[in-house]
Short mmCIF file of C-alpha atoms in Angstrom, two decimals:
data_model
loop_
_atom_site.label_atom_id
_atom_site.label_comp_id
_atom_site.label_asym_id
_atom_site.label_seq_id
_atom_site.Cartn_x
_atom_site.Cartn_y
_atom_site.Cartn_z
CA MET R 1 18.17 -26.51 61.88
CA THR R 2 16.77 -23.01 61.75
CA TYR R 3 17.44 -21.02 64.91
CA ARG R 4 14.40 -19.15 66.15
CA PRO R 5 14.77 -16.59 68.90
CA SER R 6 11.72 -15.46 70.80
CA GLU R 7 11.93 -11.93 69.45
CA PRO R 8 12.68 -10.50 66.00
CA ASP R 9 15.70 -8.30 65.50
CA ARG R 10 14.53 -4.72 65.79
CA LEU R 11 16.86 -2.14 64.38
CA PRO R 12 15.81 1.32 65.61
CA ASP R 13 17.70 4.53 66.28
CA ILE R 14 20.44 4.08 63.71
CA ALA R 15 22.82 6.93 62.91
CA PHE R 16 23.38 7.45 59.19
CA THR R 17 26.40 9.32 57.92
CA ARG R 18 26.17 9.05 54.16
CA GLY R 19 23.46 9.21 51.53
CA LEU R 20 24.33 6.23 49.35
CA LEU R 21 23.27 4.94 45.99
CA THR R 22 21.90 1.49 46.72
CA ARG R 23 23.87 -0.95 44.62
CA ARG R 24 21.66 -3.80 45.77
CA SER R 25 18.61 -2.07 44.27
CA MET R 26 20.10 -2.64 40.85
CA LEU R 27 19.82 -6.38 41.43
CA ALA R 28 16.08 -5.96 41.60
CA GLY R 29 16.11 -5.07 37.93
CA ILE R 30 16.75 -8.74 37.20
CA GLY R 31 13.19 -9.59 38.25
CA ALA R 32 11.12 -12.27 36.62
CA THR R 33 11.64 -10.91 33.13
CA GLY R 34 15.38 -10.67 33.54
CA LEU R 35 15.63 -14.17 34.89
CA ALA R 36 13.68 -15.43 31.92
CA SER R 37 16.09 -13.75 29.54
CA LEU R 38 18.96 -15.22 31.50
CA LEU R 39 17.55 -18.69 31.02
CA ALA R 40 17.04 -18.01 27.36
CA ALA R 41 20.78 -17.50 27.04
CA CYS R 42 21.49 -21.21 27.24
CA GLY R 43 24.92 -22.34 28.43
CA THR R 44 26.86 -25.51 27.84
CA LYS R 45 26.80 -27.92 30.72
CA GLY R 46 29.88 -28.30 32.86
CA THR R 47 30.86 -30.13 36.00
CA ALA R 48 31.48 -28.01 39.06
CA GLY R 49 35.01 -28.44 40.33
CA LYS R 50 36.12 -30.65 37.44
CA ALA R 51 39.25 -29.36 35.76
CA ASN R 52 38.86 -28.63 32.07
CA PRO R 53 42.32 -27.60 30.85
CA SER R 54 41.20 -26.71 27.33
CA ALA R 55 38.60 -24.30 28.72
CA GLN R 56 40.44 -22.93 31.75
CA ALA R 57 44.12 -22.90 30.90
CA ALA R 58 45.59 -19.64 29.74
CA GLU R 59 49.06 -18.19 29.83
CA ASP R 60 49.19 -16.23 33.08
CA ARG R 61 50.96 -13.00 32.23
CA SER R 62 50.96 -11.74 35.81
CA ASP R 63 54.73 -12.03 36.21
CA THR R 64 55.43 -9.99 33.08
CA GLU R 65 52.42 -7.67 32.95
CA LYS R 66 51.65 -5.65 36.07
CA VAL R 67 48.00 -5.08 35.22
CA VAL R 68 44.61 -6.47 36.22
CA SER R 69 41.13 -5.79 34.84
CA TRP R 70 38.22 -5.72 37.33
CA SER R 71 34.54 -5.30 36.44
CA ASN R 72 32.21 -4.28 39.26
CA TRP R 73 28.82 -2.73 40.03
CA PRO R 74 28.47 1.09 39.96
CA GLU R 75 29.05 3.01 43.20
CA TYR R 76 30.46 -0.06 44.93
CA ILE R 77 33.92 1.07 46.01
CA ASP R 78 35.42 3.99 47.92
CA VAL R 79 35.66 7.30 46.07
CA ASP R 80 37.51 10.51 46.84
CA ASP R 81 34.73 13.08 46.57
CA LYS R 82 37.14 15.75 45.34
CA THR R 83 39.19 13.84 42.77
CA GLN R 84 36.73 10.99 42.03
CA ALA R 85 39.69 8.62 42.34
CA HIS R 86 39.48 5.36 44.27
CA PRO R 87 41.91 5.67 47.20
CA THR R 88 42.19 1.95 47.93
CA LEU R 89 42.90 1.14 44.29
CA ASP R 90 45.57 3.83 44.15
CA GLU R 91 47.17 2.42 47.29
CA PHE R 92 47.07 -1.11 45.84
CA THR R 93 48.99 0.05 42.77
CA LYS R 94 51.47 1.91 44.99
CA GLN R 95 52.09 -1.22 47.08
CA THR R 96 52.24 -3.81 44.31
CA GLY R 97 53.03 -1.96 41.10
CA ILE R 98 49.92 -3.56 39.57
CA LYS R 99 47.75 -1.09 37.68
CA VAL R 100 44.01 -1.76 37.91
CA THR R 101 41.61 -1.15 35.06
CA TYR R 102 38.45 -0.71 37.13
CA THR R 103 35.22 -0.69 35.10
CA GLU R 104 31.72 -0.14 36.48
CA ASP R 105 30.01 -2.17 33.75
CA TYR R 106 28.22 -4.76 35.89
CA ASN R 107 24.69 -3.34 36.05
CA ASP R 108 22.80 -6.56 36.67
CA ASN R 109 23.60 -10.24 36.58
CA ASP R 110 21.80 -11.34 33.45
CA GLU R 111 22.94 -8.33 31.44
CA PHE R 112 26.58 -8.95 32.35
CA PHE R 113 26.20 -12.68 31.72
CA ALA R 114 25.00 -11.86 28.20
CA LYS R 115 28.15 -9.75 27.65
CA VAL R 116 30.61 -12.48 28.61
CA GLN R 117 28.73 -15.63 27.62
CA PRO R 118 29.97 -15.76 23.98
CA GLN R 119 33.63 -15.68 25.02
CA LEU R 120 33.15 -18.08 27.92
CA ARG R 121 31.27 -20.52 25.73
CA ALA R 122 34.02 -20.35 23.10
CA GLY R 123 36.80 -20.81 25.67
CA ALA R 124 38.14 -17.33 24.94
CA ASP R 125 39.39 -14.45 27.08
CA THR R 126 36.60 -12.11 28.21
CA GLY R 127 39.01 -9.20 28.54
CA ARG R 128 38.42 -9.24 32.30
CA ASP R 129 40.53 -10.87 35.01
CA VAL R 130 37.99 -10.67 37.83
CA TRP R 131 34.45 -9.50 38.50
CA CYS R 132 31.81 -9.63 41.25
CA SER R 133 28.69 -11.78 40.73
CA THR R 134 25.76 -12.42 43.07
CA ASP R 135 25.53 -15.79 44.81
CA TRP R 136 23.11 -17.45 42.40
CA MET R 137 25.09 -16.32 39.38
CA VAL R 138 28.26 -17.70 40.92
CA ALA R 139 26.45 -21.01 41.28
CA LYS R 140 25.56 -20.88 37.59
CA LEU R 141 29.10 -20.01 36.51
CA ILE R 142 30.52 -22.86 38.58
CA ARG R 143 27.94 -25.26 37.16
CA LEU R 144 28.93 -24.26 33.64
CA ASN R 145 32.63 -24.65 34.52
CA TRP R 146 33.33 -21.08 33.38
CA VAL R 147 35.29 -19.83 36.41
CA GLN R 148 38.63 -20.96 37.80
CA LYS R 149 39.61 -22.31 41.18
CA LEU R 150 41.31 -19.73 43.35
CA ASP R 151 44.91 -20.32 44.39
CA LYS R 152 44.62 -19.58 48.10
CA ALA R 153 48.43 -19.44 48.36
CA ASN R 154 48.09 -16.05 46.71
CA ILE R 155 45.23 -15.03 49.03
CA PRO R 156 46.46 -15.63 52.60
CA ASN R 157 44.08 -12.93 53.87
CA ALA R 158 41.16 -15.19 52.90
CA LYS R 159 41.45 -16.39 56.48
CA ASN R 160 39.75 -13.12 57.45
CA ILE R 161 36.45 -14.05 55.81
CA GLN R 162 33.41 -13.82 58.06
CA ASP R 163 32.68 -17.28 59.46
CA THR R 164 29.13 -17.35 58.15
CA LEU R 165 30.36 -16.82 54.58
CA ALA R 166 33.31 -19.22 54.64
CA ASN R 167 31.46 -22.35 53.54
CA VAL R 168 28.42 -21.75 51.36
CA GLU R 169 26.26 -24.32 49.59
CA PHE R 170 26.90 -22.99 46.09
CA ASP R 171 30.70 -23.09 46.60
CA PRO R 172 31.74 -25.43 49.44
CA GLY R 173 35.03 -24.34 50.93
CA ARG R 174 35.07 -21.23 48.74
CA GLN R 175 37.15 -22.87 46.03
CA PHE R 176 35.89 -20.63 43.21
CA SER R 177 34.73 -17.44 44.90
CA LEU R 178 35.24 -15.02 47.76
CA PRO R 179 32.68 -12.40 48.82
CA TRP R 180 33.04 -8.68 48.14
CA GLN R 181 30.04 -7.17 49.99
CA SER R 182 26.87 -8.55 51.58
CA GLY R 183 23.37 -7.43 52.55
CA PHE R 184 20.18 -8.74 54.17
CA THR R 185 16.61 -9.24 52.98
CA GLY R 186 14.05 -8.36 55.66
CA ILE R 187 10.89 -6.30 56.20
CA GLY R 188 10.61 -2.55 55.76
CA TYR R 189 7.59 -0.63 57.03
CA ASN R 190 6.27 2.90 57.39
CA PRO R 191 4.72 3.44 60.86
CA LYS R 192 2.56 6.28 59.55
CA ALA R 193 0.91 3.83 57.14
CA THR R 194 0.64 0.98 59.66
CA GLY R 195 -1.03 3.05 62.37
CA GLY R 196 2.17 2.99 64.41
CA LYS R 197 2.27 -0.80 64.31
CA LYS R 198 5.62 -2.57 63.97
CA ILE R 199 5.65 -5.18 61.21
CA GLU R 200 7.89 -7.98 62.38
CA THR R 201 6.72 -11.17 60.68
CA LEU R 202 5.74 -12.47 57.27
CA GLU R 203 2.49 -13.62 58.85
CA GLN R 204 1.64 -9.94 59.38
CA LEU R 205 2.59 -9.12 55.80
CA PHE R 206 0.45 -11.98 54.51
CA THR R 207 -2.63 -11.80 56.78
CA ASP R 208 -2.95 -8.48 58.65
CA LYS R 209 -6.15 -6.99 57.22
CA SER R 210 -5.11 -3.47 58.15
CA LEU R 211 -2.33 -3.79 55.56
CA LYS R 212 -4.55 -5.15 52.80
CA GLY R 213 -3.61 -3.77 49.41
CA LYS R 214 -0.57 -1.97 50.82
CA VAL R 215 2.02 -4.78 50.88
CA THR R 216 4.65 -5.48 48.25
CA LEU R 217 6.95 -8.47 47.79
CA LEU R 218 10.06 -8.64 45.66
CA THR R 219 10.36 -9.59 42.01
CA GLU R 220 13.52 -11.51 42.93
CA MET R 221 12.37 -15.11 43.21
CA ARG R 222 15.10 -16.06 45.65
CA ASP R 223 14.21 -13.25 48.06
CA THR R 224 10.43 -13.70 48.09
CA VAL R 225 10.39 -17.49 48.04
CA GLY R 226 13.36 -17.70 50.40
CA MET R 227 11.72 -15.52 53.04
CA THR R 228 8.48 -17.48 52.66
CA LEU R 229 10.33 -20.76 53.14
CA LEU R 230 11.88 -19.43 56.34
CA ALA R 231 8.46 -18.42 57.65
CA MET R 232 7.31 -21.99 56.90
CA GLY R 233 10.19 -23.40 58.96
CA LYS R 234 12.19 -24.51 55.91
CA ASP R 235 15.83 -23.77 55.22
CA PRO R 236 16.40 -22.01 51.85
CA ALA R 237 19.73 -23.79 51.64
CA LYS R 238 18.14 -27.25 51.77
CA PHE R 239 14.57 -27.07 50.50
CA THR R 240 12.90 -29.63 48.23
CA ASP R 241 10.62 -29.33 45.19
CA ALA R 242 7.67 -29.97 47.49
CA ASP R 243 8.80 -27.14 49.79
CA PHE R 244 9.09 -24.77 46.84
CA ASP R 245 5.63 -25.72 45.57
CA ALA R 246 4.17 -25.17 49.04
CA ALA R 247 5.75 -21.72 49.21
CA ILE R 248 4.34 -20.80 45.79
CA ALA R 249 0.92 -22.07 46.87
CA GLN R 250 1.01 -19.89 49.98
CA LEU R 251 2.11 -16.86 47.99
CA THR R 252 -0.67 -17.50 45.48
CA ASP R 253 -3.23 -17.53 48.29
CA VAL R 254 -1.84 -14.27 49.64
CA LYS R 255 -2.05 -12.68 46.22
CA ASN R 256 -5.57 -13.94 45.60
CA SER R 257 -6.71 -12.57 48.97
CA GLY R 258 -6.00 -9.02 47.78
CA GLN R 259 -3.35 -8.50 50.46
CA LEU R 260 -0.71 -7.45 47.97
CA LYS R 261 -0.28 -4.19 46.16
CA GLY R 262 2.09 -6.05 43.88
CA PHE R 263 5.63 -7.28 43.29
CA THR R 264 8.39 -4.73 42.93
CA GLY R 265 12.05 -4.19 42.44
CA ASN R 266 13.70 -1.27 44.15
CA GLU R 267 10.82 1.00 43.16
CA TYR R 268 9.23 0.08 46.48
CA GLY R 269 11.44 2.77 48.02
CA LYS R 270 9.36 5.72 46.89
CA GLY R 271 6.10 4.09 47.94
CA LEU R 272 7.47 3.03 51.31
CA ALA R 273 8.73 6.53 52.03
CA SER R 274 5.40 8.12 51.08
CA GLY R 275 3.24 5.57 52.90
CA ASP R 276 1.62 4.32 49.71
CA ILE R 277 3.28 1.03 50.66
CA ALA R 278 2.75 0.22 54.32
CA ALA R 279 5.15 -2.73 54.51
CA CYS R 280 7.26 -4.79 52.16
CA LEU R 281 10.14 -7.16 51.74
CA ALA R 282 13.16 -4.88 51.49
CA TRP R 283 16.94 -4.86 51.22
CA THR R 284 19.16 -3.31 53.86
CA GLY R 285 20.97 -1.03 51.42
CA ASP R 286 17.72 0.55 50.27
CA VAL R 287 16.52 1.04 53.83
CA VAL R 288 19.76 2.68 54.94
CA GLN R 289 19.30 5.23 52.16
CA LEU R 290 15.62 5.77 52.89
CA GLN R 291 16.14 6.18 56.63
CA ALA R 292 18.77 8.83 56.01
CA ASP R 293 15.91 11.03 54.74
CA ASN R 294 13.07 9.51 56.77
CA PRO R 295 14.32 8.15 60.14
CA SER R 296 10.83 7.02 61.14
CA LEU R 297 10.90 4.13 58.69
CA GLY R 298 11.28 0.75 60.36
CA TYR R 299 13.23 -2.36 59.40
CA THR R 300 12.93 -5.84 60.89
CA LEU R 301 14.80 -9.08 60.49
CA PRO R 302 12.07 -11.64 61.35
CA SER R 303 12.61 -14.13 64.16
CA THR R 304 12.06 -16.95 61.65
CA GLY R 305 15.26 -15.94 59.89
CA HIS R 306 16.36 -13.72 57.05
CA LEU R 307 18.35 -14.00 53.86
CA ILE R 308 21.89 -12.85 53.34
CA TRP R 309 23.21 -12.32 49.84
CA SER R 310 26.68 -11.53 48.65
CA ASP R 311 28.38 -10.29 45.53
CA ASN R 312 31.49 -12.37 45.02
CA PHE R 313 34.86 -12.19 43.33
CA VAL R 314 35.27 -14.80 40.58
CA ILE R 315 38.06 -15.24 38.03
CA PRO R 316 36.80 -16.29 34.59
CA ASN R 317 38.38 -18.94 32.41
CA LYS R 318 41.21 -17.69 30.20
CA ALA R 319 41.88 -14.67 32.42
CA LYS R 320 45.31 -13.39 31.43
CA HIS R 321 46.31 -12.11 34.87
CA LYS R 322 44.96 -14.66 37.33
CA LYS R 323 47.71 -14.23 39.91
CA ASN R 324 47.36 -10.44 39.83
CA ALA R 325 43.62 -10.85 40.38
CA GLU R 326 44.30 -13.05 43.40
CA VAL R 327 46.75 -10.48 44.77
CA LEU R 328 44.00 -7.86 44.37
CA ILE R 329 41.48 -10.03 46.21
CA ASN R 330 44.01 -10.63 48.98
CA TYR R 331 44.52 -6.87 49.35
CA TYR R 332 40.81 -6.26 49.92
CA PHE R 333 40.65 -8.99 52.56
CA ASP R 334 42.95 -6.90 54.72
CA PRO R 335 40.62 -5.51 57.45
CA LYS R 336 42.15 -2.03 57.20
CA VAL R 337 41.46 -1.88 53.48
CA MET R 338 37.95 -3.32 53.72
CA ALA R 339 37.14 -0.84 56.48
CA GLN R 340 37.84 2.01 54.04
CA VAL R 341 35.49 0.48 51.46
CA VAL R 342 32.69 -0.24 53.93
CA ASP R 343 32.96 3.27 55.35
CA TYR R 344 32.00 4.54 51.92
CA VAL R 345 29.57 1.95 50.51
CA ASN R 346 27.83 1.07 53.81
CA TYR R 347 27.18 -2.60 53.03
CA ILE R 348 27.90 -5.53 55.33
CA SER R 349 31.60 -6.19 55.72
CA VAL R 350 32.66 -9.68 54.64
CA VAL R 351 36.00 -9.29 56.43
CA LYS R 352 36.50 -9.83 60.14
CA GLY R 353 38.15 -6.96 61.97
CA ALA R 354 36.92 -4.15 59.74
CA GLY R 355 34.34 -3.07 62.31
CA GLU R 356 36.86 -2.69 65.09
CA ILE R 357 38.98 -0.46 62.86
CA LEU R 358 35.98 1.71 61.98
CA LEU R 359 35.06 2.16 65.62
CA ALA R 360 37.99 4.53 65.83
CA ASP R 361 37.68 6.08 62.38
CA ASP R 362 33.90 6.35 61.90
CA PRO R 363 31.94 5.03 64.89
CA ASP R 364 28.53 5.92 63.43
CA VAL R 365 29.08 3.46 60.60
CA ALA R 366 30.71 0.86 62.84
CA LYS R 367 27.72 0.91 65.21
CA ASN R 368 25.11 0.59 62.46
CA PRO R 369 23.61 -2.91 62.88
CA LEU R 370 22.69 -3.04 59.20
CA ILE R 371 26.37 -2.67 58.30
CA PHE R 372 28.02 -4.51 61.18
CA PRO R 373 25.41 -6.98 62.46
CA SER R 374 25.98 -9.00 65.59
CA GLU R 375 27.12 -12.61 65.51
CA ALA R 376 23.63 -13.65 66.62
CA VAL R 377 22.04 -11.84 63.67
CA LEU R 378 24.58 -13.31 61.23
CA GLY R 379 23.88 -16.72 62.71
CA ARG R 380 20.22 -16.44 61.72
CA ALA R 381 21.04 -15.43 58.16
CA HIS R 382 20.45 -17.93 55.37
CA VAL R 383 21.72 -18.28 51.81
CA PHE R 384 19.38 -19.46 49.06
CA ARG R 385 20.88 -22.65 47.65
CA GLY R 386 22.23 -23.04 44.16
CA LEU R 387 19.85 -24.51 41.59
CA THR R 388 20.30 -27.09 38.91
CA GLU R 389 19.52 -26.02 35.37
CA ASP R 390 16.20 -27.90 35.47
CA GLU R 391 15.27 -26.39 38.83
CA GLU R 392 16.12 -22.89 37.67
CA THR R 393 13.87 -23.28 34.64
CA ARG R 394 10.92 -24.75 36.55
CA TYR R 395 11.13 -22.45 39.57
CA ASN R 396 11.42 -19.29 37.52
CA LYS R 397 8.45 -20.34 35.38
CA ALA R 398 6.32 -20.91 38.48
CA PHE R 399 7.39 -17.60 40.03
CA GLN R 400 6.73 -15.73 36.78
CA ALA R 401 3.21 -17.14 36.72
CA LEU R 402 2.74 -15.85 40.28
CA THR R 403 4.04 -12.34 39.66
CA THR R 404 2.59 -11.73 36.22
CA GLY R 405 -0.59 -13.84 36.21
CA GLY R 406 -4.04 -12.51 36.83
#
């Protein structure tokens, strides 16, 4: 059941301590076109959770080779501004003797999938021991049987995972994945363009005539449809085909009414800051950056609920250093370590206890509700469910028609 408080979550008067490059904004580059290209890169069917020794088994060289290869998104880990080194990675190597090859070559989900698909399909080593994929891509990788079950004996700190992320629809019990960082999808608005009005609901976005032609929605199907489903009283983790069709129908009506300026990726940021866009669906990471330069900008998590997304550690089939990768994951689930990362990247901590540590070290970050949301706010966050191959094809086709049609 969707919890609905009487008031939306208003997030004013936030102190910002760092101008950050919004990693989440890169996800927007997937868009309708990117999703189509992802679907064009067909994968072999697999059975989630079913062991496939010929595909998954590889000689684990962790005991003889003290190395691990990790691919991640750009600007998504702590950096020493003077040396450009990564302090937490250096400390990990000091503690364990395991040297990390850290590569920022994960620029968006479909692009990275295209890089590793040939090896995964062939049952070969990708040259990477671990990487961080967004929820829906994790669902796809599990469905294709291309990632391995985690050995939680090597990750005792997994117990520190935030409760709301511990059991997700696309990976029940977190057998194949653990989150790295999270963020919310909500509503951003510029009071100068709204006449001082706070925009707190999707109904306002969709029907307020004073906003006509100055509203943008996201090119990410899961964000736009997911937020629409929530406004309709539907749970994005449990919706049906009929629910999806109803959401597309409503969005089509909104588009045909002239209410929308269009569908955007992260390029909404410039328009929102200037007032060319009055209000839009927006990601927390983008808003934190924008508010650092323009504190008047507003951000709301609607009372009908909001989406939470995560980028997640996964270990691909044939990884040569699986145990070392699990030791690395365990290290980052130490609250003291995660606090150092969150202090730099400013995304939502997936590890319990990191906020309390930052209260002493960097209280401005620790008190930012977009970085350390309350339990009540986390309790109203929803994850968009994993899709079957047929659903992914049909839903993306319908959303493409919405965003690109006349």
